[in-house]
Coordinates of N, CA and C in Angstrom, one line a residue:
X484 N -48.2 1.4 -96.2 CA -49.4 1.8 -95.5 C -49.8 0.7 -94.5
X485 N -50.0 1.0 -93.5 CA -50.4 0.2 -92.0 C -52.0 -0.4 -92.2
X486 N -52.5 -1.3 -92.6 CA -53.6 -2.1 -92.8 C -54.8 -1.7 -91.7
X487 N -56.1 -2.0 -92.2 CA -56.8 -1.2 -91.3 C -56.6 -2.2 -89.6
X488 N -56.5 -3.8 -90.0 CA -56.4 -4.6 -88.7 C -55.4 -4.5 -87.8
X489 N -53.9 -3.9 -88.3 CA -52.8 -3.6 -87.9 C -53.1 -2.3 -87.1
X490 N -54.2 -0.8 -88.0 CA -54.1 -0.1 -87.1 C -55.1 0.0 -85.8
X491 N -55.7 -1.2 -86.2 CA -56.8 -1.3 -84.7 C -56.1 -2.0 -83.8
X492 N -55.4 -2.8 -84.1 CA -54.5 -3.6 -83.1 C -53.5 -2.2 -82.3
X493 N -52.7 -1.9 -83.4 CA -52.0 -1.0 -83.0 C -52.7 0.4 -81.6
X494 N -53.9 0.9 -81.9 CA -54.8 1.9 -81.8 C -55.0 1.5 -80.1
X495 N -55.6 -0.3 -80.4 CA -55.6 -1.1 -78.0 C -54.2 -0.7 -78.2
X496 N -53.3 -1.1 -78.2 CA -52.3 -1.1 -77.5 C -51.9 0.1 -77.5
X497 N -51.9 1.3 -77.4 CA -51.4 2.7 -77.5 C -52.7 3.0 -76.2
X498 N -53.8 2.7 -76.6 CA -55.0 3.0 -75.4 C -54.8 2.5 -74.3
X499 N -54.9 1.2 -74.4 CA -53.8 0.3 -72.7 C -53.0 0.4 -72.1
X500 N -51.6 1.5 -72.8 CA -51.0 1.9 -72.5 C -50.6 3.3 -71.8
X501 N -51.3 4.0 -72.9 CA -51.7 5.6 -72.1 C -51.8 5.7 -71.0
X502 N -51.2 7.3 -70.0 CA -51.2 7.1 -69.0 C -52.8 6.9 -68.7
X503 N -53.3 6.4 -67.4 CA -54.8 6.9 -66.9 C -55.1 8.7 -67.0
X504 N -56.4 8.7 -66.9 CA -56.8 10.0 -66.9 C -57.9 10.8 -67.9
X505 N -57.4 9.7 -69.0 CA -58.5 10.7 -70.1 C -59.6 10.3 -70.1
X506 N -60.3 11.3 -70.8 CA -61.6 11.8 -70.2 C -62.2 12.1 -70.7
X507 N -63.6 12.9 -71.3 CA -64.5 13.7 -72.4 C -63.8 14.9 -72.2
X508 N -63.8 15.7 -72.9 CA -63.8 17.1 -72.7 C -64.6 18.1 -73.4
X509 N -64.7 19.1 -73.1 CA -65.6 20.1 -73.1 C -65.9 20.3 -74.9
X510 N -64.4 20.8 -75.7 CA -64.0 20.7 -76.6 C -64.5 19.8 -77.6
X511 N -64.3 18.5 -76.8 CA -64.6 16.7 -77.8 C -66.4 17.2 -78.0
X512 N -67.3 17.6 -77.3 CA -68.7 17.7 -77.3 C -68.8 18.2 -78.5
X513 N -68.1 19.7 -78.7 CA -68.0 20.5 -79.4 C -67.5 19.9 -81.0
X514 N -66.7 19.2 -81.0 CA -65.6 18.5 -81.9 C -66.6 17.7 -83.2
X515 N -67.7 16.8 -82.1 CA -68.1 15.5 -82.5 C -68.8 15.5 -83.9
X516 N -69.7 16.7 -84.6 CA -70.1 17.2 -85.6 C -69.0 17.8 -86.6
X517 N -67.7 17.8 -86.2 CA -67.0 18.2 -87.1 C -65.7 17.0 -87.1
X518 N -66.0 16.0 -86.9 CA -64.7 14.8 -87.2 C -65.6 13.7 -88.0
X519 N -65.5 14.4 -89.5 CA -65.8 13.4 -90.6 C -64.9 12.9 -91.5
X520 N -65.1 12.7 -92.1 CA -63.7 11.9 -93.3 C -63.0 11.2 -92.3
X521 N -61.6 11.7 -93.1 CA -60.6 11.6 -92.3 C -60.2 11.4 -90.8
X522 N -60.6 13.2 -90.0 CA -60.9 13.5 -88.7 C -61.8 12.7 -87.9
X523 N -62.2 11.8 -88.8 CA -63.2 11.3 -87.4 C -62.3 9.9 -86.6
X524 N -61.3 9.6 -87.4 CA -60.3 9.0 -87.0 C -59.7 9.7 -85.7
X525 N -59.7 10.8 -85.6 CA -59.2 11.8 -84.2 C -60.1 10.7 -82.8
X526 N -58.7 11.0 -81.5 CA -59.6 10.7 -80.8 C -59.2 11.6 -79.8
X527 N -60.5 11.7 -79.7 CA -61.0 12.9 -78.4 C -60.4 12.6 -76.8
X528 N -60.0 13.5 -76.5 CA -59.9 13.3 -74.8 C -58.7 14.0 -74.1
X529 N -59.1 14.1 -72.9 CA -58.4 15.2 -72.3 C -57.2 14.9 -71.4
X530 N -56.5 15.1 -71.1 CA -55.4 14.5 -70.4 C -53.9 15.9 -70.5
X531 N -53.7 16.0 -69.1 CA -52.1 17.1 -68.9 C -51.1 17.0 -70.1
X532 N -50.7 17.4 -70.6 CA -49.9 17.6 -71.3 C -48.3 17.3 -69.9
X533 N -47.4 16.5 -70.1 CA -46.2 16.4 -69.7 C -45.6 17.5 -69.8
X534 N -44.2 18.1 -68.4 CA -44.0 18.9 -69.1 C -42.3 18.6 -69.0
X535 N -41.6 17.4 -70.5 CA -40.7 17.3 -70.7 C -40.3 17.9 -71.5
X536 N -39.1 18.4 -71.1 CA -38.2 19.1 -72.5 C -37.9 18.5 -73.5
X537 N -37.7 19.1 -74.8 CA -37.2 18.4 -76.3 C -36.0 19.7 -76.9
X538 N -35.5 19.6 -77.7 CA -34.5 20.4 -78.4 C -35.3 20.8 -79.2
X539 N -35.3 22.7 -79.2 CA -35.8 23.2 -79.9 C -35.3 23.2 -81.2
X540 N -35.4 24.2 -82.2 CA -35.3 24.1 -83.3 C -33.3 24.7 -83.1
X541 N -33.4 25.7 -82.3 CA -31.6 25.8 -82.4 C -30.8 25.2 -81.4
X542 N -31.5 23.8 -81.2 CA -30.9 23.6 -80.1 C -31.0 23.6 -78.3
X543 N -31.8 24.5 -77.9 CA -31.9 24.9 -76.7 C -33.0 24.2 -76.0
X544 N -33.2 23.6 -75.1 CA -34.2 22.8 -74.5 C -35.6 23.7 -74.2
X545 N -36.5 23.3 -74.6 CA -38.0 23.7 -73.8 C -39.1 22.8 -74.2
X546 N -40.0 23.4 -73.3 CA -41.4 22.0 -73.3 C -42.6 22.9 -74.2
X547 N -43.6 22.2 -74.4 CA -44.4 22.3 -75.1 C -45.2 23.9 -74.1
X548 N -44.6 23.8 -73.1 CA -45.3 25.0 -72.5 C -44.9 26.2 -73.1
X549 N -43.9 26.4 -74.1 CA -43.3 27.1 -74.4 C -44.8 28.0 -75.8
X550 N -45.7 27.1 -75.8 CA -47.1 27.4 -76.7 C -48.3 27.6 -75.8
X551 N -48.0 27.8 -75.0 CA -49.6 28.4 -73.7 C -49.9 29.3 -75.0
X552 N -51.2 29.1 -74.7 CA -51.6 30.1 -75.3 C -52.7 30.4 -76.8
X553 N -52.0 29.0 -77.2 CA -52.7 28.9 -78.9 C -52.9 27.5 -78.8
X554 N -54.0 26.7 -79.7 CA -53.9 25.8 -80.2 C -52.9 25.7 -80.8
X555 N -52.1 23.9 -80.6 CA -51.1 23.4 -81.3 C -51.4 22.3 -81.5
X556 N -50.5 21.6 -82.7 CA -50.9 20.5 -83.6 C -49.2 20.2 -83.4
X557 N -49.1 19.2 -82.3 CA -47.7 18.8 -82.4 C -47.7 17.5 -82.9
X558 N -46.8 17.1 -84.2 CA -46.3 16.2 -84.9 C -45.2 15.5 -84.7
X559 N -45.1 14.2 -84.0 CA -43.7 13.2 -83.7 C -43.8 12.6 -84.9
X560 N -42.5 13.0 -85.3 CA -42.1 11.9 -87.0 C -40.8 12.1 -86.7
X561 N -40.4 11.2 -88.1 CA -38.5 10.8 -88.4 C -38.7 10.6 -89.9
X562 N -37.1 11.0 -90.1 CA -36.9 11.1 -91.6 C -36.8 9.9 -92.3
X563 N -36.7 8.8 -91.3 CA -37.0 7.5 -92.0 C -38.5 6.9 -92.0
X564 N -39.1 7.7 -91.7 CA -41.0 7.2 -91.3 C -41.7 7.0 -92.6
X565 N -41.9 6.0 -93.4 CA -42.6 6.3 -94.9 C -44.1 7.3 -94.9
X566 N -44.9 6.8 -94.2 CA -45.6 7.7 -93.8 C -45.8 9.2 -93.3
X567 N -44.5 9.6 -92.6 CA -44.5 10.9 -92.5 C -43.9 11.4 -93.5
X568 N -43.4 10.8 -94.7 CA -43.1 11.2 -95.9 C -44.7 11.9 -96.9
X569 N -45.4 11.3 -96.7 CA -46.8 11.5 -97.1 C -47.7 12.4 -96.1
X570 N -47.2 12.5 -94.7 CA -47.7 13.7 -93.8 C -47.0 15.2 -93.9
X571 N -46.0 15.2 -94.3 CA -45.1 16.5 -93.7 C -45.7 17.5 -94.9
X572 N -45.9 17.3 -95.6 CA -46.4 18.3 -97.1 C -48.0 19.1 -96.2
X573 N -48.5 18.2 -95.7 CA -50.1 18.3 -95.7 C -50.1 19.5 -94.4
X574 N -49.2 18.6 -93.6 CA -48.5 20.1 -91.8 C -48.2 21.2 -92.2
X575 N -47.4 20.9 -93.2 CA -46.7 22.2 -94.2 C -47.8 23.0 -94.4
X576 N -49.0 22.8 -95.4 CA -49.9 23.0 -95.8 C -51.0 23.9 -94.9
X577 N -50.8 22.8 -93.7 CA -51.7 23.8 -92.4 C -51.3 24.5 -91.5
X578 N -50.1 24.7 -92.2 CA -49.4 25.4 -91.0 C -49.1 27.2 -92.1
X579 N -49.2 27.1 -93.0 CA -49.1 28.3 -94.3 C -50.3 28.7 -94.3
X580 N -51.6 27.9 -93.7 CA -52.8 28.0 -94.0 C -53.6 28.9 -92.9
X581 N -53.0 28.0 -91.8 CA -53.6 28.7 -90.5 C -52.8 29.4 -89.4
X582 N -51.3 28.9 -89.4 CA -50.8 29.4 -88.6 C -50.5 30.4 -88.4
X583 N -50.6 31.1 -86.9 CA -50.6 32.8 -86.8 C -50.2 32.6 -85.2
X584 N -50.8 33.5 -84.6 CA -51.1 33.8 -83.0 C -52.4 32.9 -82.0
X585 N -53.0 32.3 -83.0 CA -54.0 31.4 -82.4 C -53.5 29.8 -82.9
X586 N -52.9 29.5 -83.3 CA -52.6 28.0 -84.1 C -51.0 27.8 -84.5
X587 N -50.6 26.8 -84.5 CA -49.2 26.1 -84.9 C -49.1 25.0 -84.5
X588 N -48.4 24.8 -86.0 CA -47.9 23.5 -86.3 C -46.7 22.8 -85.7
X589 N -46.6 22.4 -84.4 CA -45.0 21.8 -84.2 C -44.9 20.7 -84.1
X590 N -43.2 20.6 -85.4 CA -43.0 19.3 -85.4 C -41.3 18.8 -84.8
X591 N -41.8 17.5 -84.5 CA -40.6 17.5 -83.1 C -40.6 15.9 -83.9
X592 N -38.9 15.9 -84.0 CA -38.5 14.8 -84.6 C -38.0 13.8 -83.8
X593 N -38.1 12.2 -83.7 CA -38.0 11.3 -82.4 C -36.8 10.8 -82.6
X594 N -36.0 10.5 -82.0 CA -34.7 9.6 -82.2 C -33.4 10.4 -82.5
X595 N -32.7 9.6 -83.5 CA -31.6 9.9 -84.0 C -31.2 10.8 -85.0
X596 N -32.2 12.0 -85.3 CA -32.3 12.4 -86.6 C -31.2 14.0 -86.9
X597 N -30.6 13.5 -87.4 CA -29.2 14.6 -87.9 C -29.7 16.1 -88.6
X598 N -29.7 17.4 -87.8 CA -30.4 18.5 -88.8 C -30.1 18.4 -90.2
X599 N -29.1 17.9 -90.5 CA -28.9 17.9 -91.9 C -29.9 17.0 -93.0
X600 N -29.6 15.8 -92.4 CA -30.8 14.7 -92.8 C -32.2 15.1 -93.1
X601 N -32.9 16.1 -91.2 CA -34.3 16.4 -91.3 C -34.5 17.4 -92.3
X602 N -33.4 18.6 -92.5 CA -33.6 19.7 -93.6 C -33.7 19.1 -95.0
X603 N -33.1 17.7 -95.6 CA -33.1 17.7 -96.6 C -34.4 16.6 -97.2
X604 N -34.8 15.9 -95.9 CA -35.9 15.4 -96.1 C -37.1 16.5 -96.2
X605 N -37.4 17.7 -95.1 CA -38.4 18.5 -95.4 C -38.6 19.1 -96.5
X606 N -37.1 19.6 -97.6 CA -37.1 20.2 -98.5 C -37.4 18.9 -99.7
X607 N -37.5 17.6 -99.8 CA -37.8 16.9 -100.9 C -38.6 16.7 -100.6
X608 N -39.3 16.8 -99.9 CA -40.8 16.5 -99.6 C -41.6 18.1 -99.5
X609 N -41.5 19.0 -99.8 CA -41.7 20.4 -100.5 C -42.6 20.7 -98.5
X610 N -41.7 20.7 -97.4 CA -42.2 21.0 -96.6 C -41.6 21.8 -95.8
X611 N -40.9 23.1 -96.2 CA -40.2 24.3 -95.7 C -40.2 25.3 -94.4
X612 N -41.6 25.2 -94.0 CA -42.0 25.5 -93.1 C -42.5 25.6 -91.8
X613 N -41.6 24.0 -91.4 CA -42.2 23.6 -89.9 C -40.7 23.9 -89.8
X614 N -41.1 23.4 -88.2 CA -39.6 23.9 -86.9 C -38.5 22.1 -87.1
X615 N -37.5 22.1 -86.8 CA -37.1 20.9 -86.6 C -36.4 21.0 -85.4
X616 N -37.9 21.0 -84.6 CA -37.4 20.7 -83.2 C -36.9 19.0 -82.9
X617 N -36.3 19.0 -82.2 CA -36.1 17.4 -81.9 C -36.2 16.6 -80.4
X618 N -36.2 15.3 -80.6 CA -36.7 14.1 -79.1 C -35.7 13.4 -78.8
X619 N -34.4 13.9 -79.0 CA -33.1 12.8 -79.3 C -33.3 11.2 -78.3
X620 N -33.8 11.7 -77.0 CA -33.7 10.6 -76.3 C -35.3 9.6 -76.1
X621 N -36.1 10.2 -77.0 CA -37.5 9.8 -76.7 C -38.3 10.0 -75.8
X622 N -37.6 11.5 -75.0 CA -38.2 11.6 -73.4 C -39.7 11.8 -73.5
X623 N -40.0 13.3 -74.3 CA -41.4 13.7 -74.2 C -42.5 12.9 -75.5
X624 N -41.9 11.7 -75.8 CA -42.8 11.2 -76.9 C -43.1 10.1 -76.1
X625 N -42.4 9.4 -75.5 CA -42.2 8.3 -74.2 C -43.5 9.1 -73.4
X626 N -43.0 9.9 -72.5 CA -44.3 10.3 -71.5 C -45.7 11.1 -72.6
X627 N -45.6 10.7 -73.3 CA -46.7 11.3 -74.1 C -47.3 10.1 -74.7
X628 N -47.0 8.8 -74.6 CA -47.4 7.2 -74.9 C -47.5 7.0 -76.5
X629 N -46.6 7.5 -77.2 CA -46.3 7.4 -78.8 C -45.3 6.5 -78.8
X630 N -45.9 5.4 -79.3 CA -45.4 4.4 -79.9 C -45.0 3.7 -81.1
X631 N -45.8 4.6 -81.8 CA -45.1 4.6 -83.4 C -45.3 6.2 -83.9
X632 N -44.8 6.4 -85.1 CA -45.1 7.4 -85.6 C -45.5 7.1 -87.0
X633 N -46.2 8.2 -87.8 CA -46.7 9.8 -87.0 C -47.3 9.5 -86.0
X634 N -47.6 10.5 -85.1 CA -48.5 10.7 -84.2 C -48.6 12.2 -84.1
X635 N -50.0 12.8 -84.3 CA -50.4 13.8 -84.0 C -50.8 14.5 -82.9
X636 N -51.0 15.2 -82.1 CA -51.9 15.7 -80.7 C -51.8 16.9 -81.0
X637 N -53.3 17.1 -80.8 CA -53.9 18.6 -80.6 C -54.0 19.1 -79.2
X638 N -53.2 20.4 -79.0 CA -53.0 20.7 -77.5 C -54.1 22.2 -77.5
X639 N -55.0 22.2 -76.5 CA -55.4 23.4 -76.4 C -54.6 24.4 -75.8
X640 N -55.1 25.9 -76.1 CA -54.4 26.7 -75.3 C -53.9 26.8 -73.8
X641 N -54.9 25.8 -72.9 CA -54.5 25.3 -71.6 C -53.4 25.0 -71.2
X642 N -52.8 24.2 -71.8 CA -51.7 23.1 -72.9 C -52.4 21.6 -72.7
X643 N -53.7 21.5 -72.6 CA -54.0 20.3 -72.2 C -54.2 19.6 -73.9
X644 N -54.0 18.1 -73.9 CA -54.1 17.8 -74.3 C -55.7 17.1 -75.2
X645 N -56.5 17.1 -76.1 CA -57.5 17.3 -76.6 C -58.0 16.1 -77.4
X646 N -56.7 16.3 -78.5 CA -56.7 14.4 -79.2 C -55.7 14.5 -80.0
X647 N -56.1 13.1 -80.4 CA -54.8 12.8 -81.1 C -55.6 11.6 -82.2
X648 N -54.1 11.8 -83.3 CA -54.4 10.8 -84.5 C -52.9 9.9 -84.9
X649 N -53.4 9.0 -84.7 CA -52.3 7.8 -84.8 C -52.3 7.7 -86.3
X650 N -51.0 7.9 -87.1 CA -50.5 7.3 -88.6 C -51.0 9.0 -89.5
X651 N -50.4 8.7 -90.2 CA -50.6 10.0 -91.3 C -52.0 10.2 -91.5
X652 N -52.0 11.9 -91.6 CA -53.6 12.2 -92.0 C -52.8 13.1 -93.0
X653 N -54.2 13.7 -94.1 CA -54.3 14.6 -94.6 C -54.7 16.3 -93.7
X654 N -53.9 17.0 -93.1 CA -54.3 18.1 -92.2 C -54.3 19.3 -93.0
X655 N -54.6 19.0 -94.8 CA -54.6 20.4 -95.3 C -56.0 20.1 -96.0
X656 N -56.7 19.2 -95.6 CA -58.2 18.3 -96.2 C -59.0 19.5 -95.9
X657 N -60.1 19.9 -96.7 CA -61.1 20.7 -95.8 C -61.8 20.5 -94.7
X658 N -61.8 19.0 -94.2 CA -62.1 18.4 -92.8 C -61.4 19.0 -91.8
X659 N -60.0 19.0 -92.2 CA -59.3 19.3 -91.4 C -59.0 20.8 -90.9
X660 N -59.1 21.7 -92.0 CA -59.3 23.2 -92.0 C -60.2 23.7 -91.4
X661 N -61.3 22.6 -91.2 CA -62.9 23.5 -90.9 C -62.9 23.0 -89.6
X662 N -62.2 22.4 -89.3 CA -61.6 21.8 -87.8 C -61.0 22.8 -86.8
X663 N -59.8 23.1 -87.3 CA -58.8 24.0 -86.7 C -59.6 25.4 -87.0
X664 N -60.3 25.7 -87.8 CA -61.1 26.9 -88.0 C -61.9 27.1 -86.9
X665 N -62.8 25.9 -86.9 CA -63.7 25.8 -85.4 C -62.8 26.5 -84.2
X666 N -62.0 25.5 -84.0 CA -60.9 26.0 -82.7 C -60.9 27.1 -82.6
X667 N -59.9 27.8 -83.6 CA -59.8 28.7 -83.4 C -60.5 30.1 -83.8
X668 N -61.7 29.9 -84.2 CA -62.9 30.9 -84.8 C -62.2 31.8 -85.4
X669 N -61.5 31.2 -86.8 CA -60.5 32.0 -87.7 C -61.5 32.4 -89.0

C-alpha cells in the first residue's frame, strides 16, 4: 500500500503533468456533497476524453467512444499491480450492481498482459465480469496522463472526462453506489 506522503507526491506529479485544460464542471458542483469517505479522494474536472484506440475485449481496436452515451468508470490496471488485486473484486461488484444502459464498468489492461494471465488473475480474485480490454503499447493510458496504476476515470455520457482516482478504491462502498446512483438517477 502506497503511503499517504508517497500518494501526495505521486498525486503533483500526475497534476503537473496532465494535459492543460481542466476545469470545474457542471457535474463536479453537483458531485461535491456526495464525495465523502473514500470518494472524496475523486478529483473533479473536466477535460476531452482522447480518442486513442486500445484492443477490445476480442481483439479488435476501438476508443472509448465506442461508450457515448452512458456514464463510464474506466479502469487502467495489470495483473501484476498489488493493488489492483484489492480493486478488481470491488469493479466487479459495481459493475453487477449498476451496470446496464446508463453505467459501465471498463477495464483496459496496460502493458504486457497475456489474456491468459488477465483471465486467471480476474478469476482468483473472484472478478468474472469485467471486459479484458487491453493498452498493449500504452497509447491511450499515455494520452490520458496515468502514470501509475490503478487509475480510475469517470467518463460522462459526452465522453468527457469528469474525474478520476489515483490507487485502488473501494467502488462497491455505499459512497460509491450513492455516487454512480446520483449520475445516473438509478
Amino acid at each position: 500500500m502506497i503511503g499517504w506522503a508517497w500518494r501526495i507526491a505521486l498525486l503533483a506529479l500526475v497534476l503537473i503533468t496532465l494535459p492543460a485544460g481542466a476545469q470545474p464542471v457542471d457535474e463536479g458542483a453537483r458531485l461535491d456533497d456526495l464525495l465523502v469517505g473514500e470518494m472524496a479522494q475523486l478529483q473533479v474536472q473536466t477535460r476531452s476524453v482522447p480518442d486513442v484506440a486500445f484492443d477490445g475485449a476480442d481483439g479488435t481496436p476501438m476508443t472509448l467512444g465506442a461508450f457515448a452515451g452512458k456514464y463510464v468508470l474506466v479502469n487502467f490496471w495489470a495483473h501484476w499491480c498489488t493493488p489492483c488485486r484489492e480493486e478488481m473484486p470491488h469493479l466487479s461488484d459495481l459493475q453487477a450492481e449498476m451496470g446496464g444502459e446508463a453505467f459501465e464498468v471498463v477495464t483496459i489492461a496496460v502493458g504486457g498482459n497475456r489474456a491468459g494471465t488477465m483471465e486467471s488473475f480476474l478469476e482468483e480474485v473472484g472478478a468474472r465480469n469485467l471486459p479484458l480490454h487491453t493498452d498493449p503499447g500504452g497509447d491511450l493510458s499515455g494520452a490520458m496522463g496515468v502514470l501509475a496504476l490503478p487509475v480510475s476515470v469517470l467518463i460522462n455520457p459526452d465522453g468527457q472526462e469528469i474525474a478520476r482516482f489515483q490507487g485502488a478504491a473501494d467502488w462497491a462502498s455505499p459512497e460509491a453506489l450513492e455516487l454512480v446512483r446520483y449520475l445516473i438517477k438509478k
